[in-house]
Amino acid sequence: MKIYVINGPNLNFLGIREPQLYGRQTYQDLVDSVRSWAEEMNLEVEIYQSNHEGDLVTKIQEAYGKADGIIINAAAYTHTSVAVLDALKAVAIPTVEVHLTDIQEREPFRRHSYVSMAAEKMICGKGFEGYREALEYFCKKQTDRT
Ligand code: CA2
């Protein structure tokens, strides 16, 4: 099973700024954790980060015909991007939305998520662990299929 893990703007700054919100671990730590969890679960992962909306759309489109699942933290584009939503709907690949923080408990403008409209599941407020849970969700699907 191949899973695309797509991360949006500023997540490459993890561990550098705002540790009180996002923790002290870096984006590279996140990538390493996701790779090692995926290996344990026998999932193949392609991990991608971009600060550009159009690049995220292109990556989602690239998943068409290649990926069995998408894990996406669209970061700020979660709350603004109809383009990301349309791309997720267009490819129609099972999608899990992840957020490091609990977006329901932050500023009101973070409560609405366009991504949710195309996602089977949302995991938020669990830090890096949320990505592990998202991988587990697909791992379980894989087991149920066999
Ligand atoms: O909680 C999340 O994962 C978010 O997707 C993170 C986004 C935010 O816009 C969403 O509302 C919730 C922001 C990612 C920015 O990451 C930074 C990391 C370190 C320093 C500054 C920003």
mmCIF file of C-alpha atoms and ligand atoms in Angstrom:
data_model
loop_
_atom_site.group_PDB
_atom_site.id
_atom_site.type_symbol
_atom_site.label_atom_id
_atom_site.label_comp_id
_atom_site.label_asym_id
_atom_site.label_seq_id
_atom_site.Cartn_x
_atom_site.Cartn_y
_atom_site.Cartn_z
ATOM 1 C CA MET A 1 0.000 0.000 0.000
ATOM 2 C CA LYS A 2 1.427 3.380 -0.999
ATOM 3 C CA ILE A 3 0.614 6.470 1.045
ATOM 4 C CA TYR A 4 1.350 10.065 0.085
ATOM 5 C CA VAL A 5 2.084 12.235 3.143
ATOM 6 C CA ILE A 6 1.620 15.858 2.131
ATOM 7 C CA ASN A 7 2.541 18.797 4.357
ATOM 8 C CA GLY A 8 1.753 22.441 3.761
ATOM 9 C CA PRO A 9 3.292 25.834 4.422
ATOM 10 C CA ASN A 10 5.657 26.600 7.295
ATOM 11 C CA LEU A 11 5.764 23.036 8.596
ATOM 12 C CA ASN A 12 9.409 23.038 7.463
ATOM 13 C CA PHE A 13 9.902 25.512 10.357
ATOM 14 C CA LEU A 14 8.975 22.945 13.002
ATOM 15 C CA GLY A 15 11.327 23.051 15.972
ATOM 16 C CA ILE A 16 12.714 26.410 14.882
ATOM 17 C CA ARG A 17 9.923 28.789 15.992
ATOM 18 C CA GLU A 18 6.826 28.584 18.237
ATOM 19 C CA PRO A 19 7.911 25.478 20.218
ATOM 20 C CA GLN A 20 5.112 26.162 22.741
ATOM 21 C CA LEU A 21 2.586 25.366 19.982
ATOM 22 C CA TYR A 22 4.341 22.919 17.710
ATOM 23 C CA GLY A 23 7.004 21.350 19.943
ATOM 24 C CA ARG A 24 10.788 21.235 19.711
ATOM 25 C CA GLN A 25 11.150 18.497 17.135
ATOM 26 C CA THR A 26 12.110 19.505 13.617
ATOM 27 C CA TYR A 27 10.490 18.769 10.268
ATOM 28 C CA GLN A 28 13.296 16.265 9.614
ATOM 29 C CA ASP A 29 12.363 14.515 12.904
ATOM 30 C CA LEU A 30 8.780 14.276 11.614
ATOM 31 C CA VAL A 31 9.950 12.809 8.312
ATOM 32 C CA ASP A 32 12.172 10.280 10.128
ATOM 33 C CA SER A 33 9.317 9.276 12.473
ATOM 34 C CA VAL A 34 6.843 8.828 9.618
ATOM 35 C CA ARG A 35 9.357 6.731 7.651
ATOM 36 C CA SER A 36 10.089 4.470 10.592
ATOM 37 C CA TRP A 37 6.399 4.001 11.538
ATOM 38 C CA ALA A 38 5.540 3.271 7.902
ATOM 39 C CA GLU A 39 8.296 0.669 7.711
ATOM 40 C CA GLU A 40 6.982 -1.043 10.866
ATOM 41 C CA MET A 41 3.507 -1.122 9.323
ATOM 42 C CA ASN A 42 4.753 -2.310 5.950
ATOM 43 C CA LEU A 43 3.441 0.803 4.207
ATOM 44 C CA GLU A 44 5.314 2.587 1.447
ATOM 45 C CA VAL A 45 5.396 6.370 1.942
ATOM 46 C CA GLU A 46 6.146 9.367 -0.234
ATOM 47 C CA ILE A 47 6.621 12.408 2.003
ATOM 48 C CA TYR A 48 6.327 15.907 0.573
ATOM 49 C CA GLN A 49 6.265 19.461 1.925
ATOM 50 C CA SER A 50 5.635 22.709 0.100
ATOM 51 C CA ASN A 51 4.913 26.301 1.001
ATOM 52 C CA HIS A 52 3.046 26.787 -2.289
ATOM 53 C CA GLU A 53 -0.644 26.050 -2.802
ATOM 54 C CA GLY A 54 -0.286 25.093 -6.470
ATOM 55 C CA ASP A 55 2.546 22.680 -5.690
ATOM 56 C CA LEU A 56 0.318 20.948 -3.137
ATOM 57 C CA VAL A 57 -2.414 20.657 -5.786
ATOM 58 C CA THR A 58 0.112 19.207 -8.250
ATOM 59 C CA LYS A 59 1.327 16.666 -5.674
ATOM 60 C CA ILE A 60 -2.256 15.588 -4.907
ATOM 61 C CA GLN A 61 -2.878 15.154 -8.653
ATOM 62 C CA GLU A 62 0.346 13.151 -8.940
ATOM 63 C CA ALA A 63 -1.066 10.711 -6.366
ATOM 64 C CA TYR A 64 -3.808 9.728 -8.833
ATOM 65 C CA GLY A 65 -3.189 6.168 -9.993
ATOM 66 C CA LYS A 66 -0.151 5.860 -7.705
ATOM 67 C CA ALA A 67 -1.344 6.193 -4.103
ATOM 68 C CA ASP A 68 -3.811 4.144 -2.087
ATOM 69 C CA GLY A 69 -4.093 6.816 0.557
ATOM 70 C CA ILE A 70 -3.254 10.434 1.322
ATOM 71 C CA ILE A 71 -2.309 11.856 4.710
ATOM 72 C CA ILE A 72 -2.454 15.630 4.523
ATOM 73 C CA ASN A 73 -1.647 18.465 6.866
ATOM 74 C CA ALA A 74 -2.393 21.377 4.555
ATOM 75 C CA ALA A 75 -1.445 23.791 7.391
ATOM 76 C CA ALA A 76 -2.882 27.278 6.740
ATOM 77 C CA TYR A 77 -4.325 26.176 3.364
ATOM 78 C CA THR A 78 -6.629 23.886 5.349
ATOM 79 C CA HIS A 79 -8.721 26.936 6.160
ATOM 80 C CA THR A 80 -8.559 28.759 2.834
ATOM 81 C CA SER A 81 -7.970 26.485 -0.115
ATOM 82 C CA VAL A 82 -10.835 25.426 -2.342
ATOM 83 C CA ALA A 83 -8.084 24.405 -4.808
ATOM 84 C CA VAL A 84 -6.689 21.809 -2.385
ATOM 85 C CA LEU A 85 -10.236 20.592 -1.652
ATOM 86 C CA ASP A 86 -11.036 20.292 -5.364
ATOM 87 C CA ALA A 87 -7.804 18.363 -5.995
ATOM 88 C CA LEU A 88 -8.602 15.908 -3.187
ATOM 89 C CA LYS A 89 -12.117 15.451 -4.559
ATOM 90 C CA ALA A 90 -10.782 15.049 -8.096
ATOM 91 C CA VAL A 91 -8.374 12.234 -7.242
ATOM 92 C CA ALA A 92 -10.908 10.610 -4.861
ATOM 93 C CA ILE A 93 -8.182 8.804 -2.909
ATOM 94 C CA PRO A 94 -9.008 7.912 0.728
ATOM 95 C CA THR A 95 -7.662 10.821 2.749
ATOM 96 C CA VAL A 96 -6.846 11.383 6.406
ATOM 97 C CA GLU A 97 -6.417 14.979 7.554
ATOM 98 C CA VAL A 98 -3.859 15.556 10.310
ATOM 99 C CA HIS A 99 -3.119 18.614 12.440
ATOM 100 C CA LEU A 100 -0.471 18.834 15.124
ATOM 101 C CA THR A 101 -2.616 21.187 17.201
ATOM 102 C CA ASP A 102 -6.300 21.065 18.044
ATOM 103 C CA ILE A 103 -7.691 23.484 15.462
ATOM 104 C CA GLN A 104 -11.065 23.575 17.281
ATOM 105 C CA GLU A 105 -9.402 25.057 20.357
ATOM 106 C CA ARG A 106 -7.463 27.827 18.627
ATOM 107 C CA GLU A 107 -8.507 31.042 16.858
ATOM 108 C CA PRO A 108 -12.027 30.909 15.336
ATOM 109 C CA PHE A 109 -10.644 31.196 11.774
ATOM 110 C CA ARG A 110 -8.922 27.807 12.209
ATOM 111 C CA ARG A 111 -12.170 25.986 13.056
ATOM 112 C CA HIS A 112 -13.269 25.625 9.460
ATOM 113 C CA SER A 113 -11.446 23.111 7.279
ATOM 114 C CA TYR A 114 -11.992 22.745 3.532
ATOM 115 C CA VAL A 115 -9.836 19.598 3.621
ATOM 116 C CA SER A 116 -12.358 17.935 5.974
ATOM 117 C CA MET A 117 -14.932 18.002 3.188
ATOM 118 C CA ALA A 118 -12.819 15.440 1.302
ATOM 119 C CA ALA A 119 -11.319 13.515 4.223
ATOM 120 C CA GLU A 120 -12.541 10.229 5.716
ATOM 121 C CA LYS A 121 -11.043 11.124 9.057
ATOM 122 C CA MET A 122 -9.466 14.031 10.901
ATOM 123 C CA ILE A 123 -6.858 13.622 13.637
ATOM 124 C CA CYS A 124 -5.832 16.764 15.476
ATOM 125 C CA GLY A 125 -4.143 17.901 18.655
ATOM 126 C CA LYS A 126 -1.874 14.866 18.983
ATOM 127 C CA GLY A 127 1.394 16.256 17.604
ATOM 128 C CA PHE A 128 3.526 13.860 15.556
ATOM 129 C CA GLU A 129 1.515 10.965 17.015
ATOM 130 C CA GLY A 130 -1.374 12.049 14.771
ATOM 131 C CA TYR A 131 0.634 10.958 11.725
ATOM 132 C CA ARG A 132 1.206 7.545 13.331
ATOM 133 C CA GLU A 133 -2.541 7.175 13.922
ATOM 134 C CA ALA A 134 -3.206 8.143 10.312
ATOM 135 C CA LEU A 135 -0.746 5.500 9.092
ATOM 136 C CA GLU A 136 -2.421 2.966 11.398
ATOM 137 C CA TYR A 137 -5.774 3.831 9.843
ATOM 138 C CA PHE A 138 -4.420 2.811 6.426
ATOM 139 C CA CYS A 139 -2.566 -0.184 7.898
ATOM 140 C CA LYS A 140 -5.872 -1.458 9.288
ATOM 141 C CA LYS A 141 -7.516 -0.965 5.887
ATOM 142 C CA GLN A 142 -4.713 -2.996 4.331
ATOM 143 C CA THR A 143 -5.249 -5.817 6.846
ATOM 144 C CA ASP A 144 -9.028 -5.737 6.314
ATOM 145 C CA ARG A 145 -8.461 -6.061 2.533
ATOM 146 C CA THR A 146 -6.384 -9.256 2.857
HETATM 147 O O1 CA2 B 1 -1.884 22.197 13.811
HETATM 148 C C1 CA2 B 1 -1.500 22.061 12.648
HETATM 149 O O2 CA2 B 1 -0.876 21.092 12.238
HETATM 150 C C2 CA2 B 1 -1.761 23.198 11.645
HETATM 151 O O3 CA2 B 1 -2.082 22.600 10.404
HETATM 152 C C3 CA2 B 1 -0.461 23.979 11.578
HETATM 153 C C4 CA2 B 1 -0.576 25.198 10.678
HETATM 154 C C5 CA2 B 1 -1.770 26.057 11.045
HETATM 155 O O4 CA2 B 1 -1.922 27.098 10.103
HETATM 156 C C6 CA2 B 1 -3.050 25.240 11.085
HETATM 157 O O5 CA2 B 1 -4.102 26.078 11.498
HETATM 158 C C7 CA2 B 1 -2.921 24.084 12.060
HETATM 159 C C8 CA2 B 1 0.678 26.051 10.796
HETATM 160 C C9 CA2 B 1 1.955 25.327 10.524
HETATM 161 C C10 CA2 B 1 3.056 26.271 10.864
HETATM 162 O O6 CA2 B 1 4.085 25.556 11.455
HETATM 163 C C11 CA2 B 1 5.020 26.286 12.125
HETATM 164 C C12 CA2 B 1 5.996 25.561 12.718
HETATM 165 C C13 CA2 B 1 6.958 26.218 13.430
HETATM 166 C C14 CA2 B 1 6.959 27.589 13.535
HETATM 167 C C15 CA2 B 1 5.973 28.306 12.900
HETATM 168 C C16 CA2 B 1 4.990 27.653 12.195
#
